[in-house]
CSV table of C-alpha atoms and ligand atoms in Angstrom, one decimal:
chain,number,residue,atom,x,y,z
A,10,UNK,CA,76.7,61.8,142.7
A,11,UNK,CA,75.5,63.1,139.0
A,12,UNK,CA,72.9,65.7,139.3
A,13,UNK,CA,70.1,66.3,136.9
A,14,UNK,CA,72.4,69.2,135.0
A,15,UNK,CA,75.4,67.0,134.2
A,16,UNK,CA,73.0,64.6,132.3
A,17,UNK,CA,71.5,67.3,130.6
A,18,UNK,CA,74.8,69.2,130.0
A,19,UNK,CA,76.5,65.6,129.0
A,20,UNK,CA,74.0,64.7,126.7
A,21,UNK,CA,73.7,68.2,124.7
A,22,UNK,CA,77.4,68.2,124.7
A,23,UNK,CA,77.8,65.4,123.0
A,24,UNK,CA,74.5,65.1,120.8
A,25,UNK,CA,74.4,65.5,117.2
A,26,UNK,CA,72.2,68.6,117.7
A,27,UNK,CA,69.3,67.8,115.8
A,28,UNK,CA,66.5,67.4,118.4
A,29,UNK,CA,65.1,69.9,120.2
A,30,UNK,CA,65.7,68.8,123.6
A,31,UNK,CA,63.1,69.1,126.8
A,32,UNK,CA,64.6,69.8,130.0
A,33,UNK,CA,64.2,66.9,131.9
A,34,UNK,CA,66.1,63.8,132.0
A,35,UNK,CA,63.8,60.5,132.0
A,36,UNK,CA,65.1,57.6,133.6
A,37,UNK,CA,62.1,54.8,134.0
A,38,UNK,CA,58.9,54.2,133.2
A,39,UNK,CA,56.3,51.4,133.8
A,40,UNK,CA,52.8,51.3,131.9
A,41,UNK,CA,51.7,55.1,131.0
A,42,UNK,CA,54.4,56.8,133.6
A,43,UNK,CA,57.7,57.5,133.1
A,44,UNK,CA,59.9,59.3,136.3
A,45,UNK,CA,62.7,61.8,135.9
A,46,UNK,CA,66.1,61.7,137.4
A,47,UNK,CA,64.9,64.0,140.4
A,48,UNK,CA,62.3,61.0,141.0
A,49,UNK,CA,59.0,62.9,139.5
A,50,UNK,CA,56.3,61.6,137.9
A,51,UNK,CA,55.1,62.1,134.3
A,52,UNK,CA,51.8,60.7,132.5
A,53,UNK,CA,53.4,59.7,128.9
A,54,UNK,CA,51.5,60.6,125.8
A,55,UNK,CA,54.7,60.6,123.7
A,56,UNK,CA,54.5,56.9,124.2
A,57,UNK,CA,58.2,56.7,122.6
A,58,UNK,CA,56.2,58.3,119.3
A,59,UNK,CA,53.9,55.4,119.5
A,60,UNK,CA,56.1,52.3,120.2
A,61,UNK,CA,54.9,52.1,124.0
A,62,UNK,CA,51.5,50.7,123.4
A,63,UNK,CA,51.8,47.8,126.1
A,64,UNK,CA,53.2,50.1,128.4
A,65,UNK,CA,56.6,50.7,129.4
A,66,UNK,CA,58.6,47.6,130.2
A,67,UNK,CA,55.9,45.3,129.9
A,68,UNK,CA,56.2,42.3,132.1
A,69,UNK,CA,55.3,39.9,129.6
A,70,UNK,CA,57.4,41.2,127.2
A,71,UNK,CA,60.4,42.0,129.5
A,72,UNK,CA,60.5,38.3,130.6
A,73,UNK,CA,60.6,37.1,127.2
A,74,UNK,CA,63.5,39.6,126.4
A,75,UNK,CA,65.5,38.2,129.4
A,76,UNK,CA,64.8,34.6,128.2
A,77,UNK,CA,66.2,35.1,125.0
A,78,UNK,CA,69.2,37.3,125.8
A,79,UNK,CA,70.1,34.3,127.4
A,80,UNK,CA,69.7,32.2,125.0
A,81,UNK,CA,70.8,33.6,121.5
A,82,UNK,CA,71.0,37.1,120.5
A,83,UNK,CA,71.7,37.1,117.0
A,84,UNK,CA,71.5,35.4,113.9
A,85,UNK,CA,71.8,35.9,110.2
A,86,UNK,CA,68.7,34.7,108.2
A,87,UNK,CA,70.4,32.6,106.4
A,88,UNK,CA,70.3,30.5,109.5
A,89,UNK,CA,67.0,29.4,110.1
A,90,UNK,CA,65.6,30.0,114.0
A,91,UNK,CA,62.8,28.9,116.2
A,92,UNK,CA,62.0,32.5,117.2
A,93,UNK,CA,62.1,33.6,113.9
A,94,UNK,CA,59.5,31.0,112.7
A,95,UNK,CA,57.4,31.7,115.9
A,96,UNK,CA,57.3,35.4,115.2
A,97,UNK,CA,56.5,34.9,111.1
A,98,UNK,CA,53.6,32.6,112.6
A,99,UNK,CA,52.0,34.7,115.6
A,100,UNK,CA,52.2,37.7,112.6
A,101,UNK,CA,50.3,35.7,110.6
A,102,UNK,CA,47.8,35.3,113.4
A,103,UNK,CA,46.8,39.2,113.3
A,104,UNK,CA,47.5,39.6,109.2
A,105,UNK,CA,45.0,38.8,106.5
A,106,UNK,CA,46.3,35.4,104.8
A,107,UNK,CA,47.6,37.1,101.5
A,108,UNK,CA,50.1,39.0,103.6
A,109,UNK,CA,52.2,35.7,104.1
A,110,UNK,CA,55.6,36.6,103.4
A,111,UNK,CA,58.0,38.9,105.8
A,112,UNK,CA,61.0,40.6,105.6
A,113,UNK,CA,62.1,41.6,109.3
A,114,UNK,CA,64.5,44.6,110.2
A,115,UNK,CA,65.1,46.9,112.7
A,116,UNK,CA,62.8,50.2,112.1
A,117,UNK,CA,60.3,51.6,110.5
A,118,UNK,CA,62.1,53.5,107.9
A,119,UNK,CA,63.8,50.1,107.1
A,120,UNK,CA,60.6,48.6,106.8
A,121,UNK,CA,59.6,51.3,104.1
A,122,UNK,CA,62.9,51.0,102.0
A,123,UNK,CA,62.0,47.2,102.1
A,124,UNK,CA,58.6,48.2,100.4
A,125,UNK,CA,60.0,50.3,98.1
A,126,UNK,CA,62.4,47.9,96.5
A,127,UNK,CA,60.1,45.2,97.1
A,128,UNK,CA,57.8,46.9,94.7
A,129,UNK,CA,60.3,48.2,92.3
A,130,UNK,CA,61.1,44.8,91.7
A,131,UNK,CA,57.9,43.3,91.4
A,132,UNK,CA,56.9,46.1,88.7
A,133,UNK,CA,60.1,47.2,86.9
A,134,UNK,CA,59.0,50.5,88.0
A,135,UNK,CA,60.6,53.5,90.2
A,136,UNK,CA,57.5,55.9,90.2
A,137,UNK,CA,55.5,56.2,93.2
A,138,UNK,CA,52.5,57.9,94.1
A,139,UNK,CA,52.3,59.4,97.9
A,140,UNK,CA,50.0,61.7,100.1
A,141,UNK,CA,50.7,65.4,100.8
A,142,UNK,CA,51.8,65.7,104.7
A,143,UNK,CA,52.3,62.1,104.5
A,144,UNK,CA,55.6,60.8,106.6
A,145,UNK,CA,57.8,57.6,106.0
A,146,UNK,CA,60.9,57.8,107.5
A,147,UNK,CA,64.0,59.4,106.9
A,148,UNK,CA,66.4,56.9,104.8
A,149,UNK,CA,67.3,58.1,101.4
A,150,UNK,CA,64.7,55.7,99.7
A,151,UNK,CA,62.0,56.6,102.4
A,152,UNK,CA,62.5,60.4,102.9
A,153,UNK,CA,61.7,61.1,99.2
A,154,UNK,CA,58.2,60.2,100.4
A,155,UNK,CA,57.8,62.0,103.6
A,156,UNK,CA,56.2,65.4,102.3
A,157,UNK,CA,57.7,67.7,104.7
A,158,UNK,CA,59.8,69.4,102.3
A,159,UNK,CA,62.4,70.6,105.5
A,160,UNK,CA,62.8,66.7,105.6
A,161,UNK,CA,63.0,66.1,102.2
A,162,UNK,CA,64.3,68.8,99.8
A,163,UNK,CA,68.0,69.3,101.0
A,164,UNK,CA,68.7,65.7,100.4
A,165,UNK,CA,67.7,65.1,96.7
A,166,UNK,CA,67.4,64.5,93.6
A,167,UNK,CA,66.6,60.8,94.5
A,168,UNK,CA,66.7,58.0,91.9
A,169,UNK,CA,62.8,57.2,92.2
A,170,UNK,CA,60.4,59.6,91.1
A,171,UNK,CA,57.6,60.8,93.7
A,172,UNK,CA,54.3,62.3,93.0
A,173,UNK,CA,52.5,63.8,96.0
A,174,UNK,CA,48.6,63.8,96.0
A,175,UNK,CA,46.4,65.8,98.6
A,176,UNK,CA,45.5,63.2,101.3
A,177,UNK,CA,41.8,62.0,100.7
A,178,UNK,CA,41.4,63.4,97.6
A,179,UNK,CA,40.4,60.7,95.3
A,180,UNK,CA,40.1,62.3,91.7
A,181,UNK,CA,44.0,63.4,92.3
A,182,UNK,CA,44.4,59.9,93.0
A,183,UNK,CA,43.0,58.6,90.1
A,184,UNK,CA,44.7,61.5,87.6
A,185,UNK,CA,48.0,60.6,89.4
A,186,UNK,CA,47.8,56.9,88.7
A,187,UNK,CA,49.1,56.0,85.5
A,188,UNK,CA,51.0,53.1,83.7
A,189,UNK,CA,54.7,54.1,85.0
A,190,UNK,CA,53.7,53.9,88.8
A,191,UNK,CA,54.8,51.2,90.7
A,192,UNK,CA,52.9,51.8,94.2
A,193,UNK,CA,50.7,53.8,95.8
A,194,UNK,CA,52.0,54.6,99.2
A,195,UNK,CA,49.8,55.7,102.3
A,196,UNK,CA,49.1,55.9,106.0
A,197,UNK,CA,45.6,54.6,107.1
A,198,UNK,CA,45.8,57.8,109.5
A,199,UNK,CA,48.7,60.4,109.0
A,200,UNK,CA,50.6,60.9,112.1
A,201,UNK,CA,53.5,63.0,111.9
A,202,UNK,CA,51.7,65.5,109.2
A,203,UNK,CA,49.1,66.4,112.0
A,204,UNK,CA,46.7,63.0,112.8
A,205,UNK,CA,44.3,62.7,109.7
A,206,UNK,CA,42.6,59.5,109.6
A,207,UNK,CA,41.8,58.4,105.8
A,208,UNK,CA,37.9,58.5,104.7
A,209,UNK,CA,36.8,54.9,103.7
A,210,UNK,CA,36.4,56.5,100.6
A,211,UNK,CA,39.9,57.5,99.8
A,212,UNK,CA,41.6,54.1,100.9
A,213,UNK,CA,38.9,52.0,99.2
A,214,UNK,CA,39.5,54.1,95.7
A,215,UNK,CA,43.2,53.7,96.6
A,216,UNK,CA,42.6,49.8,96.6
A,217,UNK,CA,40.7,50.0,93.4
A,218,UNK,CA,42.6,52.4,91.2
A,219,UNK,CA,46.0,50.3,91.8
A,220,UNK,CA,44.1,47.2,91.0
A,221,UNK,CA,43.0,48.7,87.8
A,222,UNK,CA,46.2,50.1,86.8
A,223,UNK,CA,48.3,47.1,87.6
A,224,UNK,CA,50.4,48.6,90.4
A,225,UNK,CA,50.8,48.2,94.2
A,226,UNK,CA,49.0,49.8,97.2
A,227,UNK,CA,51.7,50.0,100.1
A,228,UNK,CA,50.2,50.9,103.7
A,229,UNK,CA,52.3,52.2,106.4
A,230,UNK,CA,51.3,50.9,109.7
A,231,UNK,CA,54.4,51.6,111.5
A,232,UNK,CA,52.3,54.4,113.7
A,233,UNK,CA,49.1,53.0,113.1
A,234,UNK,CA,49.4,49.5,113.9
A,235,UNK,CA,49.6,47.0,117.0
A,236,UNK,CA,46.0,48.3,118.2
A,237,UNK,CA,46.7,52.2,118.2
A,238,UNK,CA,43.9,52.9,116.0
A,239,UNK,CA,41.0,51.0,117.8
A,240,UNK,CA,41.7,47.7,115.4
A,241,UNK,CA,45.2,45.4,115.3
A,242,UNK,CA,45.9,47.3,112.4
A,243,UNK,CA,44.7,50.8,110.5
A,244,UNK,CA,43.5,49.1,107.4
A,245,UNK,CA,41.0,47.0,109.0
A,246,UNK,CA,38.7,50.4,109.6
A,247,UNK,CA,38.4,50.5,105.6
A,248,UNK,CA,38.2,46.9,104.6
A,249,UNK,CA,41.5,47.4,102.3
A,250,UNK,CA,44.3,44.7,102.3
A,251,UNK,CA,47.3,46.1,100.5
A,252,UNK,CA,49.6,44.4,98.8
A,253,UNK,CA,52.5,45.2,100.8
A,254,UNK,CA,52.6,46.6,104.6
A,255,UNK,CA,55.1,48.2,106.6
A,256,UNK,CA,55.0,47.9,110.7
A,257,UNK,CA,57.8,49.0,113.3
A,258,UNK,CA,57.5,51.2,116.4
A,259,UNK,CA,55.1,49.3,118.9
A,260,UNK,CA,55.8,45.5,117.0
A,261,UNK,CA,58.5,44.8,119.5
A,262,UNK,CA,56.9,45.8,122.7
A,263,UNK,CA,59.9,48.7,123.0
A,264,UNK,CA,62.7,46.4,121.5
A,265,UNK,CA,63.4,47.9,117.9
A,266,UNK,CA,62.2,46.4,115.4
A,267,UNK,CA,60.7,46.6,111.6
A,268,UNK,CA,58.8,44.2,109.1
A,269,UNK,CA,57.4,44.8,105.6
A,270,UNK,CA,54.8,42.2,105.1
A,271,UNK,CA,54.1,41.4,101.5
A,272,UNK,CA,52.1,38.8,99.1
A,273,UNK,CA,53.8,36.0,97.8
A,274,UNK,CA,53.5,37.3,94.2
A,275,UNK,CA,55.6,40.2,95.5
A,276,UNK,CA,58.3,38.5,97.4
A,277,UNK,CA,58.9,35.9,94.4
A,278,UNK,CA,59.9,38.8,92.5
A,279,UNK,CA,63.0,39.8,94.5
A,280,UNK,CA,65.8,37.5,93.6
A,281,UNK,CA,68.0,36.0,96.5
A,282,UNK,CA,70.5,38.4,97.6
A,283,UNK,CA,68.3,41.6,96.2
A,284,UNK,CA,67.8,42.9,100.0
A,285,UNK,CA,69.4,42.0,103.2
A,286,UNK,CA,70.0,42.9,106.5
A,287,UNK,CA,72.3,42.1,109.2
A,288,UNK,CA,70.5,42.6,112.7
A,289,UNK,CA,67.0,42.2,110.8
A,290,UNK,CA,65.2,39.2,112.2
A,291,UNK,CA,67.5,38.4,114.8
A,292,UNK,CA,66.6,36.0,117.5
A,293,UNK,CA,66.2,38.8,120.5
A,294,UNK,CA,63.6,41.3,118.5
A,295,UNK,CA,61.8,38.1,117.0
A,296,UNK,CA,61.2,36.7,121.0
A,297,UNK,CA,60.0,40.7,122.0
A,298,UNK,CA,57.7,40.4,118.4
A,299,UNK,CA,56.3,36.9,119.8
A,300,UNK,CA,55.6,38.5,123.0
A,301,UNK,CA,53.9,41.8,122.0
A,302,UNK,CA,51.7,40.4,119.4
A,303,UNK,CA,50.8,37.5,122.1
A,304,UNK,CA,50.0,40.1,124.7
A,305,UNK,CA,48.2,42.6,122.3
A,306,UNK,CA,45.9,39.1,121.1
A,307,UNK,CA,45.5,38.1,124.9
A,308,UNK,CA,44.5,41.6,126.2
A,309,UNK,CA,42.6,42.6,123.3
A,310,UNK,CA,43.6,46.1,124.1
A,311,UNK,CA,43.1,47.4,120.6
A,312,UNK,CA,39.3,47.2,122.1
A,313,UNK,CA,40.7,49.3,124.9
A,314,UNK,CA,42.1,51.7,122.6
A,315,UNK,CA,39.0,52.2,120.6
A,316,UNK,CA,37.0,52.6,123.8
A,317,UNK,CA,39.2,55.1,125.7
A,318,UNK,CA,40.0,56.8,122.5
A,319,UNK,CA,36.4,58.1,121.8
A,320,UNK,CA,35.9,59.2,125.3
A,321,UNK,CA,39.5,61.1,125.2
A,322,UNK,CA,38.5,62.5,121.8
A,323,UNK,CA,35.0,63.4,123.1
A,324,UNK,CA,36.2,64.9,126.2
A,325,UNK,CA,39.0,67.1,124.6
A,326,UNK,CA,36.0,68.4,122.2
A,327,UNK,CA,34.2,69.4,124.9
A,328,UNK,CA,37.0,72.3,126.1
A,329,UNK,CA,35.4,75.4,125.4
A,330,UNK,CA,38.3,77.5,124.2
A,331,UNK,CA,38.3,79.8,121.2
A,332,UNK,CA,42.1,78.2,120.8
A,333,UNK,CA,41.0,75.0,119.4
A,334,UNK,CA,40.4,74.6,116.1
A,335,UNK,CA,39.9,70.8,115.9
A,336,UNK,CA,40.3,67.3,117.9
A,337,UNK,CA,40.8,64.6,115.5
A,338,UNK,CA,41.7,60.9,115.7
A,339,UNK,CA,41.2,57.2,115.6
A,340,UNK,CA,41.7,55.3,119.0
A,341,UNK,CA,44.3,56.7,120.9
A,342,UNK,CA,46.1,58.3,118.0
A,343,UNK,CA,44.8,61.6,118.7
A,344,UNK,CA,45.3,65.1,117.2
A,345,UNK,CA,44.0,68.6,119.0
A,346,UNK,CA,45.0,71.4,116.4
A,347,UNK,CA,45.1,75.0,117.3
A,348,UNK,CA,44.9,77.9,115.7
A,349,UNK,CA,48.5,79.1,116.9
A,350,UNK,CA,52.0,77.0,117.1
A,351,UNK,CA,51.1,74.2,119.8
A,352,UNK,CA,55.2,73.8,121.3
A,353,UNK,CA,54.4,76.5,124.1
A,354,UNK,CA,51.2,74.4,125.0
A,355,UNK,CA,53.6,71.3,125.0
A,356,UNK,CA,56.2,72.5,127.3
A,357,UNK,CA,53.3,74.0,129.7
A,358,UNK,CA,51.6,70.4,129.5
A,359,UNK,CA,55.2,69.3,130.8
A,360,UNK,CA,56.3,71.7,133.4
A,361,UNK,CA,53.2,72.9,134.8
A,362,UNK,CA,51.2,69.3,134.8
A,363,UNK,CA,54.0,66.5,134.3
A,364,UNK,CA,52.6,65.3,130.9
A,365,UNK,CA,54.3,64.5,128.1
A,366,UNK,CA,53.1,65.0,124.7
A,367,UNK,CA,54.2,65.9,121.1
A,368,UNK,CA,53.9,68.0,118.1
A,369,UNK,CA,52.2,66.8,114.5
A,370,UNK,CA,52.8,69.6,112.1
A,371,UNK,CA,53.2,73.3,113.8
A,372,UNK,CA,50.0,73.8,115.3
A,373,UNK,CA,49.0,70.3,116.7
A,374,UNK,CA,49.8,68.9,119.9
A,375,UNK,CA,49.6,64.9,119.1
A,376,UNK,CA,48.5,62.2,122.2
A,377,UNK,CA,50.4,58.9,121.5
A,378,UNK,CA,50.0,57.1,125.1
A,379,UNK,CA,50.2,53.6,125.8
A,380,UNK,CA,47.2,51.6,125.1
A,381,UNK,CA,47.5,50.1,129.0
A,382,UNK,CA,46.7,54.0,130.3
A,383,UNK,CA,44.4,54.3,132.9
A,384,UNK,CA,40.8,56.1,132.2
A,385,UNK,CA,41.9,58.6,135.1
A,386,UNK,CA,45.3,59.6,133.9
A,387,UNK,CA,43.3,60.6,130.5
A,388,UNK,CA,41.1,62.9,132.4
A,389,UNK,CA,43.8,64.2,133.9
A,390,UNK,CA,45.3,65.0,130.6
A,391,UNK,CA,41.8,66.8,129.7
A,392,UNK,CA,41.9,68.6,132.5
A,393,UNK,CA,45.4,69.9,132.1
A,394,UNK,CA,45.0,70.6,128.7
A,395,UNK,CA,41.9,72.6,129.7
A,396,UNK,CA,44.0,74.5,132.2
A,397,UNK,CA,46.9,75.4,129.7
A,398,UNK,CA,44.3,76.6,127.6
A,399,UNK,CA,42.6,79.0,129.2
B,419,LIG,C1,57.7,56.6,112.7
B,419,LIG,C2,57.5,56.6,111.5
B,419,LIG,C3,58.4,55.9,110.5
B,419,LIG,C4,59.5,55.7,110.9
B,419,LIG,O1,59.9,54.7,111.6
B,419,LIG,P1,61.5,55.0,112.2
B,419,LIG,O2,61.4,53.7,113.0
B,419,LIG,O3,61.7,56.5,113.0
B,419,LIG,O4,62.7,54.8,111.1
B,419,LIG,C5,58.1,55.8,109.3
B,419,LIG,N1,56.4,56.2,108.5
B,419,LIG,C6,55.5,56.1,109.8
B,419,LIG,C7,54.2,56.4,109.5
B,419,LIG,C8,55.8,56.7,111.1
B,419,LIG,O5,55.1,56.8,112.2
């Protein structure tokens, strides 16, 4: 029989080496819990980086995937498919009517690549305005908009130019958007950059400025979508509708998926064959996406996210520790900023309290639990955070 150590050693021996690995082998998940190979249970506030909103191995999604796997798994988009059509119709049901055209793909960064290419084609321009601390993904188009120099600088120069403005700075945004800009590209709540919600003024100004200057507004809802922030999409908090929106992470209930949603006006500017994907829109992912959106709608999980998130943030704020700088968030997208590096505390939460959490920048402990998490689990997380900080 394989031991815990064997799996760890095997994985480390062959891994590309880009990840700092936890010293644990996770083998199973259910709801907001995961189990390691020794049978130990963990409360999972990593949630697959915000993929597992509906809970690990959500039974409704599992059933849909099983059924579709036996029916048809792959079909290029040149061949129409019942599940793809159903996915588009279901997605339209949770989006504003103007976002009626969809490019399905397989990940967040691919959705953002598509958004950049559609925006370039629709405007004839190739300059973007993005935000300081923003994160857009790792492929060569999207990474140019990911602010962190470690992600971006070694791989440039890029074929499109990007101007970064401080997030939530309306004046800086105003002066950055001129006639040469194709689109302003923003997250409604910055995730990877440290969990910073947008101010309503900032997103509303972004909408107004882009309209005035004749450029596009792209909102990246990859982490903030599917109920994470207490609404189905983050932009619903702000009364702003973008020209293009990207989603991925939780959209497939755990199955790899991405989508770039856009207005008909934007979509019509891309010529036939101007973009494409082999796996994108495959019936297996489409069936998972239909099940995930339906489950979200039927259970109104975004309301649970809003309520539990409010209580969780309040409870974390009540922790009386000089180490805590700030607790920020929206719904169950929560960051606790320390006055020192967060990594040792993330390790202690895991090793001493069996709670998995993740970083967001060097000093933030980020919590992205499945939205189905029990209130008592979140109370346990607060107790554990209090304990590791004392
Ligand atoms: C995760 C994330 C991405 C990248 O998605 P991948 O599926 O990892 O390529 C892009 N933007 C935001 C805001 C994200 O959180």
